[in-house]
Amino acid sequence: MNKAKRYEIFRRLREDNPHPTTELNYSTPFELLVAVTLSAQATDVGVNKATDKLFPVANTPEAIYALGVEGLSEYIKTIGLYNSKARNVIETCRILIEQHNSQVPDNREALEALPGVGRKTANVVLNTAFGQPTMAVDTHIFRVSNRTGIAPGKTVLAVEKQLLKHVPKEFLVDAHHWLILHGRYVCKARSPQCGSCRIEDLCDYKHKTCD
């Protein structure tokens, strides 16, 4: 795929959705960090149902830490792997209180040192909370990047590096959200909706569907 095609793809995605953001509900960097940590192998809808009950009661490191693992588990027990996630979140709260003045750090190294926070989670927080041009490559972005030809790669990290290299700079901050939403609602895994896709004519996918 050439530079002009990539530019037009992101121009159209921006035209349709000028201010994309995560579908997780949050109002502070800390709430976002908790929500993203809970979202591993879970849906945003499922996480929102839990945090909509949790955050009005506890939405600071001190308040959630005070709940303890058992108390937090009661709020998030509808989410997969909730026991281990509760332990991770409580330990994260302790570290934030003791080492970061209860603030979410805005650098990758400190974020990835938190329990349950890997590269993808760190990228989401850096991008969404702090406006940094990172690429949190999930299954949707991995699929869309390879299927369309925007940024092919055999691994998540390879796709991330290709996106950072090839996405035009003016689109970098929002590109991660556009690609996730496109993969979630249009370029679906089993039934891509090519016939109603805004970028079908620019896409390199060889097995396009008609709908």
Tab-separated table of C-alpha atoms in Angstrom:
chain	number	residue	atom	x	y	z
A	1	MET	CA	0.000	0.000	0.000
A	2	ASN	CA	1.370	3.414	-0.915
A	3	LYS	CA	1.515	6.633	1.080
A	4	ALA	CA	-1.337	8.309	-0.799
A	5	LYS	CA	-3.735	5.420	-0.128
A	6	ARG	CA	-2.926	5.416	3.572
A	7	TYR	CA	-3.482	9.151	3.773
A	8	GLU	CA	-6.880	8.895	2.088
A	9	ILE	CA	-7.940	6.020	4.350
A	10	PHE	CA	-7.302	8.029	7.494
A	11	ARG	CA	-8.703	11.210	5.950
A	12	ARG	CA	-12.022	9.419	5.388
A	13	LEU	CA	-12.017	7.847	8.844
A	14	ARG	CA	-11.420	11.282	10.354
A	15	GLU	CA	-14.125	12.830	8.200
A	16	ASP	CA	-16.658	10.285	9.500
A	17	ASN	CA	-15.516	10.516	13.136
A	18	PRO	CA	-13.463	13.670	13.868
A	19	HIS	CA	-13.026	13.012	17.599
A	20	PRO	CA	-12.814	9.263	18.247
A	21	THR	CA	-12.230	7.910	21.732
A	22	THR	CA	-12.416	4.723	23.737
A	23	GLU	CA	-15.788	3.123	24.434
A	24	LEU	CA	-14.740	2.496	28.029
A	25	ASN	CA	-16.392	4.861	30.509
A	26	TYR	CA	-13.915	6.966	32.470
A	27	SER	CA	-13.391	10.518	33.683
A	28	THR	CA	-9.805	10.477	35.004
A	29	PRO	CA	-6.532	8.793	33.995
A	30	PHE	CA	-6.874	6.522	37.027
A	31	GLU	CA	-10.381	5.401	36.055
A	32	LEU	CA	-9.105	4.705	32.542
A	33	LEU	CA	-6.179	2.672	33.887
A	34	VAL	CA	-8.528	0.551	36.001
A	35	ALA	CA	-11.010	0.090	33.149
A	36	VAL	CA	-8.339	-0.945	30.652
A	37	THR	CA	-6.804	-3.353	33.166
A	38	LEU	CA	-10.229	-4.951	33.626
A	39	SER	CA	-10.893	-5.090	29.880
A	40	ALA	CA	-8.357	-7.831	29.084
A	41	GLN	CA	-10.319	-10.737	27.550
A	42	ALA	CA	-13.546	-8.873	28.310
A	43	THR	CA	-15.851	-6.554	26.378
A	44	ASP	CA	-16.004	-2.814	26.918
A	45	VAL	CA	-19.732	-3.170	27.561
A	46	GLY	CA	-19.097	-5.691	30.320
A	47	VAL	CA	-16.405	-3.550	31.905
A	48	ASN	CA	-18.630	-0.462	31.798
A	49	LYS	CA	-21.428	-2.302	33.610
A	50	ALA	CA	-19.030	-3.065	36.445
A	51	THR	CA	-17.252	0.292	36.630
A	52	ASP	CA	-20.534	2.206	36.435
A	53	LYS	CA	-21.243	0.701	39.861
A	54	LEU	CA	-17.665	0.818	41.166
A	55	PHE	CA	-16.528	4.355	40.288
A	56	PRO	CA	-19.345	6.242	42.083
A	57	VAL	CA	-18.257	4.397	45.246
A	58	ALA	CA	-14.485	4.282	44.713
A	59	ASN	CA	-12.544	6.010	41.943
A	60	THR	CA	-9.192	6.915	43.528
A	61	PRO	CA	-6.238	4.680	44.432
A	62	GLU	CA	-6.946	5.212	48.123
A	63	ALA	CA	-10.654	4.405	47.858
A	64	ILE	CA	-10.217	1.258	45.786
A	65	TYR	CA	-7.267	0.097	47.911
A	66	ALA	CA	-9.487	0.453	50.962
A	67	LEU	CA	-11.970	-1.998	49.426
A	68	GLY	CA	-9.377	-4.754	49.428
A	69	VAL	CA	-9.343	-7.662	47.017
A	70	GLU	CA	-12.599	-9.147	48.319
A	71	GLY	CA	-14.429	-5.834	48.293
A	72	LEU	CA	-13.296	-4.971	44.781
A	73	SER	CA	-14.144	-8.480	43.566
A	74	GLU	CA	-17.781	-7.931	44.483
A	75	TYR	CA	-17.973	-5.059	41.984
A	76	ILE	CA	-16.145	-6.795	39.139
A	77	LYS	CA	-17.210	-10.435	39.547
A	78	THR	CA	-19.185	-10.313	36.284
A	79	ILE	CA	-15.896	-9.792	34.403
A	80	GLY	CA	-13.727	-12.704	33.334
A	81	LEU	CA	-10.645	-13.441	35.453
A	82	TYR	CA	-11.983	-11.061	38.093
A	83	ASN	CA	-10.005	-12.569	40.976
A	84	SER	CA	-6.598	-12.010	39.405
A	85	LYS	CA	-7.692	-8.630	38.059
A	86	ALA	CA	-8.818	-7.560	41.538
A	87	ARG	CA	-5.422	-8.505	42.964
A	88	ASN	CA	-3.642	-6.593	40.199
A	89	VAL	CA	-5.755	-3.465	40.642
A	90	ILE	CA	-5.312	-3.440	44.428
A	91	GLU	CA	-1.542	-3.843	44.079
A	92	THR	CA	-1.504	-1.125	41.419
A	93	CYS	CA	-3.305	1.194	43.826
A	94	ARG	CA	-0.699	0.503	46.504
A	95	ILE	CA	2.152	1.293	44.112
A	96	LEU	CA	0.494	4.475	42.864
A	97	ILE	CA	-0.028	5.672	46.443
A	98	GLU	CA	3.464	4.795	47.634
A	99	GLN	CA	5.544	5.630	44.564
A	100	HIS	CA	3.590	8.071	42.399
A	101	ASN	CA	1.726	10.367	44.789
A	102	SER	CA	-1.502	8.595	43.774
A	103	GLN	CA	-1.100	9.811	40.173
A	104	VAL	CA	-1.025	7.689	37.032
A	105	PRO	CA	2.449	8.017	35.479
A	106	ASP	CA	2.646	9.301	31.919
A	107	ASN	CA	5.586	7.190	30.802
A	108	ARG	CA	5.730	3.632	29.502
A	109	GLU	CA	8.363	2.267	31.877
A	110	ALA	CA	6.445	3.242	35.012
A	111	LEU	CA	3.129	2.043	33.593
A	112	GLU	CA	4.471	-1.341	32.532
A	113	ALA	CA	5.887	-1.814	36.034
A	114	LEU	CA	2.317	-1.915	37.382
A	115	PRO	CA	0.686	-5.348	37.885
A	116	GLY	CA	-1.474	-6.425	34.972
A	117	VAL	CA	-0.256	-3.584	32.762
A	118	GLY	CA	1.419	-4.767	29.581
A	119	ARG	CA	2.466	-2.869	26.495
A	120	LYS	CA	-1.053	-2.671	25.049
A	121	THR	CA	-2.606	-1.322	28.254
A	122	ALA	CA	0.224	1.180	28.648
A	123	ASN	CA	-0.296	2.344	25.065
A	124	VAL	CA	-4.020	2.883	25.646
A	125	VAL	CA	-3.368	4.986	28.756
A	126	LEU	CA	-0.570	6.997	27.131
A	127	ASN	CA	-2.716	7.676	24.073
A	128	THR	CA	-6.161	8.223	25.567
A	129	ALA	CA	-5.282	9.867	28.878
A	130	PHE	CA	-2.165	11.767	27.851
A	131	GLY	CA	-2.552	12.294	24.101
A	132	GLN	CA	0.650	10.529	23.123
A	133	PRO	CA	0.893	9.040	19.587
A	134	THR	CA	0.988	5.375	20.614
A	135	MET	CA	-0.621	2.329	19.001
A	136	ALA	CA	-2.396	-0.136	21.267
A	137	VAL	CA	-2.677	-3.089	18.896
A	138	ASP	CA	-5.540	-5.376	19.896
A	139	THR	CA	-7.164	-8.124	17.832
A	140	HIS	CA	-9.224	-5.580	15.865
A	141	ILE	CA	-6.261	-3.404	14.915
A	142	PHE	CA	-4.121	-6.444	14.120
A	143	ARG	CA	-6.813	-7.784	11.781
A	144	VAL	CA	-7.589	-4.467	10.070
A	145	SER	CA	-3.927	-3.580	9.608
A	146	ASN	CA	-3.167	-6.910	7.940
A	147	ARG	CA	-6.421	-7.336	6.028
A	148	THR	CA	-6.422	-3.867	4.472
A	149	GLY	CA	-2.671	-3.736	3.912
A	150	ILE	CA	-2.265	-0.548	5.950
A	151	ALA	CA	0.405	-2.086	8.177
A	152	PRO	CA	0.937	-5.820	7.690
A	153	GLY	CA	2.893	-7.786	10.257
A	154	LYS	CA	3.053	-11.273	11.746
A	155	THR	CA	3.120	-10.125	15.367
A	156	VAL	CA	1.371	-7.458	17.415
A	157	LEU	CA	4.646	-5.618	17.925
A	158	ALA	CA	5.458	-5.759	14.210
A	159	VAL	CA	2.082	-4.230	13.355
A	160	GLU	CA	2.553	-1.557	16.014
A	161	LYS	CA	5.923	-0.579	14.534
A	162	GLN	CA	4.525	-0.544	10.997
A	163	LEU	CA	1.638	1.696	12.044
A	164	LEU	CA	3.938	4.143	13.812
A	165	LYS	CA	6.109	4.204	10.695
A	166	HIS	CA	3.397	4.524	8.037
A	167	VAL	CA	0.423	6.378	9.529
A	168	PRO	CA	0.705	10.071	8.516
A	169	LYS	CA	1.680	12.208	11.510
A	170	GLU	CA	-1.476	14.298	11.534
A	171	PHE	CA	-3.528	11.142	12.162
A	172	LEU	CA	-1.265	9.367	14.657
A	173	VAL	CA	-2.950	10.371	17.910
A	174	ASP	CA	-6.417	9.217	16.807
A	175	ALA	CA	-5.480	6.356	14.454
A	176	HIS	CA	-5.646	3.701	17.160
A	177	HIS	CA	-9.281	4.548	17.939
A	178	TRP	CA	-10.338	4.719	14.290
A	179	LEU	CA	-8.849	1.306	13.581
A	180	ILE	CA	-10.410	-0.327	16.647
A	181	LEU	CA	-13.865	1.033	15.823
A	182	HIS	CA	-13.491	0.063	12.169
A	183	GLY	CA	-12.580	-3.483	13.157
A	184	ARG	CA	-15.313	-3.720	15.762
A	185	TYR	CA	-18.203	-2.506	13.610
A	186	VAL	CA	-17.225	-2.777	9.927
A	187	CYS	CA	-14.171	-4.923	9.225
A	188	LYS	CA	-15.395	-7.749	11.464
A	189	ALA	CA	-13.482	-10.992	11.821
A	190	ARG	CA	-16.024	-13.414	10.355
A	191	SER	CA	-18.214	-11.151	8.264
A	192	PRO	CA	-16.484	-7.988	7.053
A	193	GLN	CA	-19.050	-5.518	5.765
A	194	CYS	CA	-17.116	-4.587	2.658
A	195	GLY	CA	-20.166	-3.383	0.739
A	196	SER	CA	-20.812	-0.597	3.227
A	197	CYS	CA	-17.166	0.163	4.044
A	198	ARG	CA	-15.912	3.717	3.513
A	199	ILE	CA	-12.451	2.539	2.510
A	200	GLU	CA	-13.328	-0.512	0.413
A	201	ASP	CA	-11.865	0.969	-2.774
A	202	LEU	CA	-8.553	1.603	-0.987
A	203	CYS	CA	-8.319	-1.747	0.778
A	204	ASP	CA	-6.029	-4.547	-0.442
A	205	TYR	CA	-8.183	-7.396	0.930
A	206	LYS	CA	-8.624	-10.033	-1.793
A	207	HIS	CA	-11.736	-11.738	-0.439
A	208	LYS	CA	-14.166	-8.837	-0.184
A	209	THR	CA	-17.794	-9.535	0.600
A	210	CYS	CA	-20.922	-7.972	-0.810
A	211	ASP	CA	-23.694	-6.927	1.577
